Each structure stands twice: as structure tokens, then as C-alpha cells.
Tab-separated table of C-alpha atoms in Angstrom:
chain	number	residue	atom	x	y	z
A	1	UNK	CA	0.000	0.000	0.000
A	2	UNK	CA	1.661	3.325	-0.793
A	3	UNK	CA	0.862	6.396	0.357
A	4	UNK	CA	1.011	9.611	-1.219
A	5	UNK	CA	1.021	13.503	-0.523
A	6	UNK	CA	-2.277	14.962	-0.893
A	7	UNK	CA	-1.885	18.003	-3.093
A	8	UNK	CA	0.569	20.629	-2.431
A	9	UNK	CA	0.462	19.201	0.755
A	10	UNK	CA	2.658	17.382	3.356
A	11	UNK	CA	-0.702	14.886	4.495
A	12	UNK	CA	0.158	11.624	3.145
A	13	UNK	CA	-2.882	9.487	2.602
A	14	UNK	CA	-3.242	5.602	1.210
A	15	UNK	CA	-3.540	5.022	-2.225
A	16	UNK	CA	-6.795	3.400	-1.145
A	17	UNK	CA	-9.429	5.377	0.875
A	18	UNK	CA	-12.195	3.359	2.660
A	19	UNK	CA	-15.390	4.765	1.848
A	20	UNK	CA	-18.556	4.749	3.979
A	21	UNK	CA	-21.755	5.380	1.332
A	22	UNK	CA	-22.507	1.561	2.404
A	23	UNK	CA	-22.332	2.105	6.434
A	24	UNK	CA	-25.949	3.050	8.225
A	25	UNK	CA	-29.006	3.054	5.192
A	26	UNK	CA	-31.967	1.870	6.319
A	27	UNK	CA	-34.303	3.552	4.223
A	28	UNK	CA	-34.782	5.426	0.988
A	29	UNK	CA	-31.758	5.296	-1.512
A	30	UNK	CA	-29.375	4.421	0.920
A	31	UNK	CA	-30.713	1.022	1.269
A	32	UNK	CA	-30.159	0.221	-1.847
A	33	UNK	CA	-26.270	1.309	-1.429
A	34	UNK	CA	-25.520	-0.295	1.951
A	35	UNK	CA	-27.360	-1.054	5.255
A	36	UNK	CA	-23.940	-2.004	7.491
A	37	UNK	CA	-24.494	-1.211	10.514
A	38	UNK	CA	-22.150	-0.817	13.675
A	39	UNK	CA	-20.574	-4.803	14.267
A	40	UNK	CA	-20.466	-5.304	10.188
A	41	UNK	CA	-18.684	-1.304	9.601
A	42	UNK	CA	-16.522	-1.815	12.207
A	43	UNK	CA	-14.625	-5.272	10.106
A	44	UNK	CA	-14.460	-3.482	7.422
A	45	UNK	CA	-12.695	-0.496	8.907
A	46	UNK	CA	-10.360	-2.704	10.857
A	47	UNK	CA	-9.791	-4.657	7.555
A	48	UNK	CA	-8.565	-1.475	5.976
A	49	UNK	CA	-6.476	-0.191	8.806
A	50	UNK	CA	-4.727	-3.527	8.632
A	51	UNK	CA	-4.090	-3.620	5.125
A	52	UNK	CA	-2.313	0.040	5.393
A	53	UNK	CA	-5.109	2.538	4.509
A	54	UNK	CA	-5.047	5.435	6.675
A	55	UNK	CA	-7.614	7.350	4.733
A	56	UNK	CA	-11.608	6.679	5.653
A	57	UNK	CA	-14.015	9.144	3.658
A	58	UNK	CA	-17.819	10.071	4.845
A	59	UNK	CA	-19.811	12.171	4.231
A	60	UNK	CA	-23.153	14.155	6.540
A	61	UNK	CA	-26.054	13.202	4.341
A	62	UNK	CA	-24.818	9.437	3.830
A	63	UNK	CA	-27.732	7.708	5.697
A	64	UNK	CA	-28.413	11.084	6.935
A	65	UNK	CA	-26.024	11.485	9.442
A	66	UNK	CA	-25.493	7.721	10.126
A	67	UNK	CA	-22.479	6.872	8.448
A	68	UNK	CA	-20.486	9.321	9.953
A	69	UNK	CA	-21.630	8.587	13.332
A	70	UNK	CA	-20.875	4.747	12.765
A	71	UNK	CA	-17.832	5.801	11.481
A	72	UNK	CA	-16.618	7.720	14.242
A	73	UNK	CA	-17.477	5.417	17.098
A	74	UNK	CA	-15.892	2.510	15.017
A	75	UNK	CA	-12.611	4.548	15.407
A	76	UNK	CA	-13.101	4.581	19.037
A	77	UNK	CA	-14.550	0.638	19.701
A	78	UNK	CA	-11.268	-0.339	17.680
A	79	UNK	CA	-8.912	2.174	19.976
A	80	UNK	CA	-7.350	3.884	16.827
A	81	UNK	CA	-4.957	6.257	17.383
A	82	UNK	CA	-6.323	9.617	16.093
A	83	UNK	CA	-2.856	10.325	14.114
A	84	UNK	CA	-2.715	6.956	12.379
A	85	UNK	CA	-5.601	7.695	10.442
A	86	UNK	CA	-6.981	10.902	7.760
A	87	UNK	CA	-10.596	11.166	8.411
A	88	UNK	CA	-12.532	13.263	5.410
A	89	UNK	CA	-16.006	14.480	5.202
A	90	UNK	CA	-18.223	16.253	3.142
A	91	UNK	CA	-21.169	19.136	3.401
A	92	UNK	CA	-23.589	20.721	0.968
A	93	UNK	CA	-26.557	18.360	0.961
A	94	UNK	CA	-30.183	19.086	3.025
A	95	UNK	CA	-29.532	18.144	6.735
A	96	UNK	CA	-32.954	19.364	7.994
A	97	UNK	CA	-36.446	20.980	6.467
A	98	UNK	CA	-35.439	24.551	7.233
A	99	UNK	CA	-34.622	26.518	4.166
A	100	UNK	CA	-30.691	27.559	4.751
A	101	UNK	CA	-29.825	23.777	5.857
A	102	UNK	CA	-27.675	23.175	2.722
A	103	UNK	CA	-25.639	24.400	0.516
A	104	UNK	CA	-22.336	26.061	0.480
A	105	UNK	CA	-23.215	29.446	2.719
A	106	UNK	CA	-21.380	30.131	5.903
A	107	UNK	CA	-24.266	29.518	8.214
A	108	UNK	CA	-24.333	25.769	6.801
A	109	UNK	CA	-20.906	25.426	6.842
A	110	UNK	CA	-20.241	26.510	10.168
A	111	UNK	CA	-23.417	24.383	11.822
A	112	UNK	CA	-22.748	21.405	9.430
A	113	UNK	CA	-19.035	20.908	10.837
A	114	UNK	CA	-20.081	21.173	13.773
A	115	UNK	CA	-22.571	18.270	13.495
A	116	UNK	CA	-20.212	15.956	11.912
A	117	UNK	CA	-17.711	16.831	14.552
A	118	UNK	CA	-20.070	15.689	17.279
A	119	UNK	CA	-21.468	12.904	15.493
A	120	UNK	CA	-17.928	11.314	14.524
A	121	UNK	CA	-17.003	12.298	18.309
A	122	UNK	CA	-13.624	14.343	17.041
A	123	UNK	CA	-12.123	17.231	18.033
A	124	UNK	CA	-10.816	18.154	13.790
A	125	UNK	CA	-11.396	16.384	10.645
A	126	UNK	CA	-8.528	16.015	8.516
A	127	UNK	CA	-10.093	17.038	5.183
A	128	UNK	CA	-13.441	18.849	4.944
A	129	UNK	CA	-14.899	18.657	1.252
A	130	UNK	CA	-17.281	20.982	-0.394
A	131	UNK	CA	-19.870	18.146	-1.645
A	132	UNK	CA	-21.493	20.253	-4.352
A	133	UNK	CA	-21.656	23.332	-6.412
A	134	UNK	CA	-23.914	26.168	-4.957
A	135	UNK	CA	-24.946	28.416	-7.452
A	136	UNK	CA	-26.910	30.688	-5.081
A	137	UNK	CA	-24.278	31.179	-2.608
A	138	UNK	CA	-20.974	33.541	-4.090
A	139	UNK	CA	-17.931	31.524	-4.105
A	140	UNK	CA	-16.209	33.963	-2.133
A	141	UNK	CA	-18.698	33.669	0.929
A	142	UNK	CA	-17.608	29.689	0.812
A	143	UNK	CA	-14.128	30.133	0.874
A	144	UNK	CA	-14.319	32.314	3.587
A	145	UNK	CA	-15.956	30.121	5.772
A	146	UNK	CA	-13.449	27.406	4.759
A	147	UNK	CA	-10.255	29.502	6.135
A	148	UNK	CA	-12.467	30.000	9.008
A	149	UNK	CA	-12.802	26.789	9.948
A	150	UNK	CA	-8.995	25.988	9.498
A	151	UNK	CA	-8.082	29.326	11.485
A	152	UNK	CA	-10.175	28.110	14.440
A	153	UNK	CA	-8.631	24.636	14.168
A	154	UNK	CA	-11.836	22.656	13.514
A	155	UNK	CA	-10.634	21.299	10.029
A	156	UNK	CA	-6.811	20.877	8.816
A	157	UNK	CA	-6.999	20.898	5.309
A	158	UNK	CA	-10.141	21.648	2.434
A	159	UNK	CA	-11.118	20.094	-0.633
A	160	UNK	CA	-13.877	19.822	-3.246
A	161	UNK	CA	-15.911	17.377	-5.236
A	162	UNK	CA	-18.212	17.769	-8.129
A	163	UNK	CA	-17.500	21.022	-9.501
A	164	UNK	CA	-16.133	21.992	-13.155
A	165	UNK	CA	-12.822	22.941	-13.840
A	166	UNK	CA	-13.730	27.314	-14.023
A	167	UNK	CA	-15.206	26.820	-10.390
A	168	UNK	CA	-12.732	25.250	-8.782
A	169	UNK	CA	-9.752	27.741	-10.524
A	170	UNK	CA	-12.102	30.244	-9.499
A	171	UNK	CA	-11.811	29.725	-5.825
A	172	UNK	CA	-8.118	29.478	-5.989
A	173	UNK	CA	-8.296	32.763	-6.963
A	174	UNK	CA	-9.967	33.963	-4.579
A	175	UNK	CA	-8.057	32.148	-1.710
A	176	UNK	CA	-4.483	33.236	-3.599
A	177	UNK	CA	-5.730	36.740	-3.475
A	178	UNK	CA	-7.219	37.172	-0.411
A	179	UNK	CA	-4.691	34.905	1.359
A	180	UNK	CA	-7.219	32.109	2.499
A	181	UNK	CA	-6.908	28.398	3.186
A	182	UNK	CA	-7.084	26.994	-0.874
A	183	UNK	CA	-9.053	23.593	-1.820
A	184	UNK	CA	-5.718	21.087	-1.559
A	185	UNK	CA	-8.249	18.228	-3.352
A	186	UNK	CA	-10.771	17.229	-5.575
A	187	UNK	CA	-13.080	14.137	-5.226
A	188	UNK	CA	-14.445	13.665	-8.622
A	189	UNK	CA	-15.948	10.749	-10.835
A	190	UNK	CA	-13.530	8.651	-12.853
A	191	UNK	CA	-13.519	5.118	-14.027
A	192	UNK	CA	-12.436	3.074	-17.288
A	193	UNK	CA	-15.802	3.599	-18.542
A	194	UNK	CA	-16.445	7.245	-17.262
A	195	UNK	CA	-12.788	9.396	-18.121
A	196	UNK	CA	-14.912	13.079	-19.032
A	197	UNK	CA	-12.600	14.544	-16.361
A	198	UNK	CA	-9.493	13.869	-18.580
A	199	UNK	CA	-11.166	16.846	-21.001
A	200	UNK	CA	-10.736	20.109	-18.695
A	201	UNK	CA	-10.052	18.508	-14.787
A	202	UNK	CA	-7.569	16.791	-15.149
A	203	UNK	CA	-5.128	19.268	-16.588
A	204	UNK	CA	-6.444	21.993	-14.644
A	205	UNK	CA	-5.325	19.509	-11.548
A	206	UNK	CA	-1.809	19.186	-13.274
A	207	UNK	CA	-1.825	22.669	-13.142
A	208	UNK	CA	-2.616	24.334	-10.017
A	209	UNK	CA	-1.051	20.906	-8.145
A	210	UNK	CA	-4.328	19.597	-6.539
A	211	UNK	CA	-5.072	15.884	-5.439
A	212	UNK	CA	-7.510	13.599	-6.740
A	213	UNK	CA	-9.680	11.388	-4.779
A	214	UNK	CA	-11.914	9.002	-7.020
A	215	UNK	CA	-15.353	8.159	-6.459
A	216	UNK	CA	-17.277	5.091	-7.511
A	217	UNK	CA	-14.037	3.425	-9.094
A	218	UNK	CA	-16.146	0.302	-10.438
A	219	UNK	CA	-18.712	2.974	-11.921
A	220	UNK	CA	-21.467	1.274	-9.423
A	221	UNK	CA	-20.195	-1.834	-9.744
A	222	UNK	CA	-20.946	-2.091	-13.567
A	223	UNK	CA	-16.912	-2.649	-13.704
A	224	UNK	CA	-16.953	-5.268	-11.353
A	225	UNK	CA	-17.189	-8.206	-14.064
A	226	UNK	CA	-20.244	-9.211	-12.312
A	227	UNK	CA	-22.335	-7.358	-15.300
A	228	UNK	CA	-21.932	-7.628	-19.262
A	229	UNK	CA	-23.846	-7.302	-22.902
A	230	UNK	CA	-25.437	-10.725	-22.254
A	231	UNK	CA	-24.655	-10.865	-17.908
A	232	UNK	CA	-26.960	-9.334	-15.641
A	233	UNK	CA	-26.171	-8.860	-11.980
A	234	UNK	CA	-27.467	-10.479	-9.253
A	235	UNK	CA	-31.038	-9.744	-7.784
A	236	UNK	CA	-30.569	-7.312	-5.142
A	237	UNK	CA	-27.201	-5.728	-6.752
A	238	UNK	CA	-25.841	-2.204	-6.728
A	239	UNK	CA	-26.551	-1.692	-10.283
A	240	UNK	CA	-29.834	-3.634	-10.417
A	241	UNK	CA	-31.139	-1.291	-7.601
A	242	UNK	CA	-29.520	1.835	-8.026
A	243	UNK	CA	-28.474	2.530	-11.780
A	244	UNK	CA	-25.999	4.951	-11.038
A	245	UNK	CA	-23.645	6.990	-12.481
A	246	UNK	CA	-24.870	6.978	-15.775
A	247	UNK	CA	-22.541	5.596	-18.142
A	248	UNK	CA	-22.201	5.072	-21.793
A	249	UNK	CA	-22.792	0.971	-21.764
A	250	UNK	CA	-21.711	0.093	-24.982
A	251	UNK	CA	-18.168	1.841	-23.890
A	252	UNK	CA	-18.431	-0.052	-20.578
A	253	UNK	CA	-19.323	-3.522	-22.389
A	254	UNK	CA	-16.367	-2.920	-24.393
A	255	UNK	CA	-14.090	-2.261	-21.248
A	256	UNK	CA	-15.178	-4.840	-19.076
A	257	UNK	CA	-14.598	-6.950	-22.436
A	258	UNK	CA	-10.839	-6.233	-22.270
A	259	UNK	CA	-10.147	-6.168	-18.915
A	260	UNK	CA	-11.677	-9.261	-18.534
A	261	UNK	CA	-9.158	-11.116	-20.974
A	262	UNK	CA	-6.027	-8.992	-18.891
A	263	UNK	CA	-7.158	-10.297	-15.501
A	264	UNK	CA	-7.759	-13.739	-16.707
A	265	UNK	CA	-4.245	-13.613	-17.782
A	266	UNK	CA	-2.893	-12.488	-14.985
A	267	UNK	CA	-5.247	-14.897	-12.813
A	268	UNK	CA	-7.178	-11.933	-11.212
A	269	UNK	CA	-10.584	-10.243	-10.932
A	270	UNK	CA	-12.074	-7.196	-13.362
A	271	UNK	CA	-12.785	-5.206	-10.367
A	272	UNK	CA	-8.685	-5.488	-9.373
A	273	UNK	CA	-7.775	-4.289	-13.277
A	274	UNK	CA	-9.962	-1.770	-13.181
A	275	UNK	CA	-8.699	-0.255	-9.817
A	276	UNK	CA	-5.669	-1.079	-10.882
A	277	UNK	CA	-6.319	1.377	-14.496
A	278	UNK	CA	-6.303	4.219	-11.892
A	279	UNK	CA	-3.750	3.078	-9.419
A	280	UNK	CA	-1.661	3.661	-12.719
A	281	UNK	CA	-3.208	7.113	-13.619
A	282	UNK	CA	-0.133	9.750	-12.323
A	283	UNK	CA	-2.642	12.312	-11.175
A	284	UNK	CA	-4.600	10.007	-9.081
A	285	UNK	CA	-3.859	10.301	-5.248
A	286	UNK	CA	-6.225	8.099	-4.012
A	287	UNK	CA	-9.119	5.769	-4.914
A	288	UNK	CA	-12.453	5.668	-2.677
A	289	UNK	CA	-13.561	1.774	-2.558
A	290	UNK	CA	-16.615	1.222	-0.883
A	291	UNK	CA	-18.031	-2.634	0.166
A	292	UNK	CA	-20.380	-4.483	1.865
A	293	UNK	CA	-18.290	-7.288	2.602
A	294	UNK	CA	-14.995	-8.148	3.706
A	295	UNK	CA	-14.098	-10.368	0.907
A	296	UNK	CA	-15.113	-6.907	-1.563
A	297	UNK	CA	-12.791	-4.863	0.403
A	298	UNK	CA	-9.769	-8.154	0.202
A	299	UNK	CA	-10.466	-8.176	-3.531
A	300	UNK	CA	-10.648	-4.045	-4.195
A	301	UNK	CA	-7.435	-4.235	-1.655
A	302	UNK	CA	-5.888	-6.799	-3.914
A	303	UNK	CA	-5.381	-4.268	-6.809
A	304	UNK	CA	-2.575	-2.406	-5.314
A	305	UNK	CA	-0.522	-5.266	-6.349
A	306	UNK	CA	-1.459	-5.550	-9.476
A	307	UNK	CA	1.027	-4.483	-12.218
A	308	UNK	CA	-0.177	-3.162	-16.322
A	309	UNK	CA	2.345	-3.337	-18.747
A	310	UNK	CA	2.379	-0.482	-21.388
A	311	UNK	CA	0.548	-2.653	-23.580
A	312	UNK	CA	-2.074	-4.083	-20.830
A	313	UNK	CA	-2.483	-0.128	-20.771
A	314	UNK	CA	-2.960	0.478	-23.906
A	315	UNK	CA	-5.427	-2.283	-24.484
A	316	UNK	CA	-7.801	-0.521	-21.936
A	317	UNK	CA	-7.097	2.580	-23.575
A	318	UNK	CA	-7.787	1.770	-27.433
A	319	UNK	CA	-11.217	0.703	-26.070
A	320	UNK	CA	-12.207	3.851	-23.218
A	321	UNK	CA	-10.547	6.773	-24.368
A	322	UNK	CA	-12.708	9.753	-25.427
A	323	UNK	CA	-13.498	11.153	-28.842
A	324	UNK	CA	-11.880	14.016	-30.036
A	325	UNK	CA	-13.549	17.224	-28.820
A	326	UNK	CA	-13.286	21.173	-29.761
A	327	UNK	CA	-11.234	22.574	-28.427
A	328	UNK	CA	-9.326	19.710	-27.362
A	329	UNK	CA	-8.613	18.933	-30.982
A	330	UNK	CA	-7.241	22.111	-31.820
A	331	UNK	CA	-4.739	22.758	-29.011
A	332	UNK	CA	-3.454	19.434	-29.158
A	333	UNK	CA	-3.319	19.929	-33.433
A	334	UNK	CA	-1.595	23.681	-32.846
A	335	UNK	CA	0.621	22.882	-29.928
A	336	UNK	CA	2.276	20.088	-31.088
A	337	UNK	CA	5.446	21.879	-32.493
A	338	UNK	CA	5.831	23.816	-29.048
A	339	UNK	CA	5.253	20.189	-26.972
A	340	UNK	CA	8.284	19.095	-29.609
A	341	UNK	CA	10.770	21.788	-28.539
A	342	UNK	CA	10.108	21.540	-25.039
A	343	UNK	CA	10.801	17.767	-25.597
A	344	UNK	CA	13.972	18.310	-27.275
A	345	UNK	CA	15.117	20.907	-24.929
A	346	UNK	CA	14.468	18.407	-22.111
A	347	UNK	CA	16.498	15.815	-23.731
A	348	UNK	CA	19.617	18.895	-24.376
């Protein structure tokens, strides 16, 4: 298991996060994700630990409020030392009926940590993660209440999932000028069958040196190599239950098709080759597996040892990389002669 800086950083984190979408749903949606409950979350987060992940990721409207209160007592039933493990959370989403109990303001903010705080029974949380884009509160209003939660000590370091590429340089901008704490991550969607992000996120990433923290590696579980063209999945299944994210099957069919014939080769599962597509990926920090079962999390653990060759690489990649797009097309047609000289300057 390695373990990596997170951003700009000095916070090294596991190169596999334990996520807890699948820890406290009794009703609603989250049954259909996961209905662990205290005895059952508690292996699986003592499975992790022991396998080297110091990185457990929640969020406060999983099982509306649930997960992150399982999660936090698990950390105390197993006796976990506080500084052996990076504890990340998320707010945005409704938390109650009145009308200001989401979104990105600084009222939210500022009740919402405090909520998860008491419900995960810590005194910080190592990485607090806008869950959402606002577009009726200014991003300026957000990042303020950010830096004021790091000022006061409450939260160490701040991230973001789920916004586009202009929002997220956006508040940089805003932080850089007005000397604020600066989002250090970004938790976005990204599998084999789902690589949009490569378009504008991922260079932007590159650019401004931020981490990336995957969510829903197996797309759902579609990747898992429980589903095909002519396989359904089992009655009761993720993806039988809950068809999300969407994805572009026919792409996915075609994935699953050639992973399939790499992990048979290397006598392994899909789920491991596909984790293992983005353990390979150079700006991916860390990948968010989820499970309801301890022999899911062994087999999603599995993957870190799992080695693609440049052509097991670009197998996967013949079959999931995206079409051309403008203006994609265009720099990569006009820049090419500029990318050459750099290249040969490198080399001098």
C-alpha cells in the first residue's frame, strides 16, 4: 500500500481510501447502497487499517447522518490512534427541512461541521470537502468560511468534489488573493468507462497541483465483471437497484470486455484491473472503494498489487478513451510543435 502527498500538501494518505456510502441506510436510496451497521462497519474499517489505509471518507447526508456517526465510534470501539488515520467528510446536501440547511453558505458550513464533529465524536477532521456546487451562494462567501474553519482549528486541510474545472480555478483565486486556506483536493468521478474529467479537470489539476480522490471506481459496480452485454447482476445488486452513475454501456461492455481477458491472464478479478487502471493514472492520489463485505474490500485491496504493462495499458485505452472534442482537438493539433521543442530541450 503506498501512500502519497495529498496536493501541495505534506498529508500523506493511502492510495486506497475506505469509503462509507454503504455504512448506516436503512431507508430510501441508501438502502439500496448499503445497510452495514455498527458490528459489520466496524470489520471493514479494521480490515482497511490492517491492510495500510489510513484514509476513511464520509460524508453528513450518507444515511443522513449515520455513516459518519458509525464511522466515528468505530474509530473509538477499535482504539485507533487519532494520528494513524486521515478522516474526510463532506457538506452541501439538506440536513434538515429549514430553508438555509444546505448548501455552500457560511451559516451551513459553520453548523454542518459542527454536526459531523459531534457525530464522529472528534475534536478536527482532517479534510473537509465541499460536496457540491452552490450556485446561489458567491464563491467567495464559501471560501471564507473554509479559512475560518482551518483558522479556528476545527478542520486541517479543504477540498472539493463535483464542480467543473472554471469553479474550482475560481476559488483558488480567490483564496491566492485574499490569502485564504485553498481547496488542496478534488473528489471527482472517474472510471475506465467514465474518463470526461481527462477533457478540462484533469489538466487543470496538473496545473494548479491539486489531489484527486476518485469516487465510484467500479462505476457502481458495472466494472466489477459481475455485469456484461449478455450478464446481468445479481437480484438485489448495486446496479440492479440503483443505476448509477450513468454511463455510456456500450463503452463499458467494451471495457469490461478487455479487462476481462487482462485479468484472466494475470489470474485476477475485473474489479482489481480496473482499480488497478487508476492506481496507474499519475494524477490520481487516491481511490475511494466502498463494500459491503470483507471479501469486496480483500479483492478491491488486492489491486494495489497488481502491475499493467504499457501494452495491458494500452489495451484498456484503445477501447475507453474519449473522442476528439473542440477545443481539445485544436490545441493538441496547434501545440504540437511547441510540446516538440520543449521535448527536445528536455532531452539537451
Amino acid at each position: 500500500m503506498r501512500h502519497l502527498p495529498l496536493g501541495r500538501t505534506g498529508l500523506f494518505v493511502s492510495e486506497l481510501c475506505l469509503g462509507t456510502m454503504t455504512f448506516g441506510g436503512t431507508e430510501g436510496m441508501w438502502s439500496k447502497i448499503g445497510t452495514l451497521q455498527q458490528s459489520d462497519a466496524e470489520r471493514l474499517v479494521g480490515q482497511a487499517i490492517d491492510a495500510g489505509i489510513n484514509f476513511i471518507d464520509t460524508a453528513d447526508v450518507y444515511a443522513g447522518g449515520a455513516s459518519e456517526q458509525i464511522t466515528g465510534q468505530a474509530l473509538r470501539n477499535l482504539k485507533i490512534a487519532r494520528d494513524h488515520v486521515v478522516v474526510a467528510t463532506k457538506v452541501f446536501g439538506e440536513t434538515g427541512p429549514g430553508l438555509n440547511m444546505r448548501g455552500n453558505t457560511r451559516g451551513h458550513i459553520l453548523d454542518a461541521v459542527k454536526a459531523s464533529l459531534k457525530r464522529m465524536q472528534l475534536d478536527h477532521i482532517d479534510l473537509y470537502q465541499i460536496h457540491g456546487f452552490d450556485p446561489a451562494t458567491p464563491i467567495e462567501e464559501t471560501v471564507r468560511a473554509l479559512d475560518q474553519l482551518v483558522r479556528h482549528g476545527h478542520v486541517r486541510y479543504v477540498g472539493v468534489s463535483n464542480w467543473a474545472a472554471w469553479q474550482i480555478v475560481k476559488a483558488l483565486g480567490i483564496a491566492e488573493r485574499l490569502g485564504l486556506a485553498r481547496f488542496e483536493s478534488l473528489q471527482a468521478y472517474y472510471t475506465v468507462a467514465g474518463r470526461d474529467l481527462e477533457r478540462e479537470l484533469i489538466p487543470m489539476l496538473q496545473s494548479e497541483g491539486l489531489g484527486l480522490m476518485v469516487w465510484s471506481p467500479l462505476a457502481g459496480g458495472l466494472l466489477s465483471g459481475k455485469y456484461g452485454r449478455e450478464q446481468q447482476g445479481e437480484q438485489g445488486s448495486r446496479r440492479t437497484a440503483f443505476d448509477f452513475p450513468p454511463v455510456d454501456k456500450d463503452r463499458a461492455w467494451d471495457a469490461v470486455d478487455a479487462m476481462r481477458g487482462i485479468a484472466q491472464a494475470k489470474g485476477v478479478s475485473v474489479a482489481q484491473i480496473a482499480l488497478a487502471w487508476l492506481l496507474h493514472q499519475p494524477q490520481v492520489t487516491s481511490v475511494i472503494v466502498g463494500a459491503k463485505r470483507p471479501d469486496q474490500l480483500a479483492d478491491n485491496i488486492r489491486a494495489t498489487e497488481v502491475r499493467l504493462s504499457a501494452q495491458d495499458l494500452q489495451q484498456i485505452d484503445a477501447v475507453s478513451k474519449l473522442a476528439p472534442e473542440y477545443p481539445g482537438w485544436m490545441l493538441e493539433r496547434q501545440g504540437d510543435f511547441r510540446r516538440q521543442q520543449l521535448r527536445e530541450a528536455r532531452r539537451d
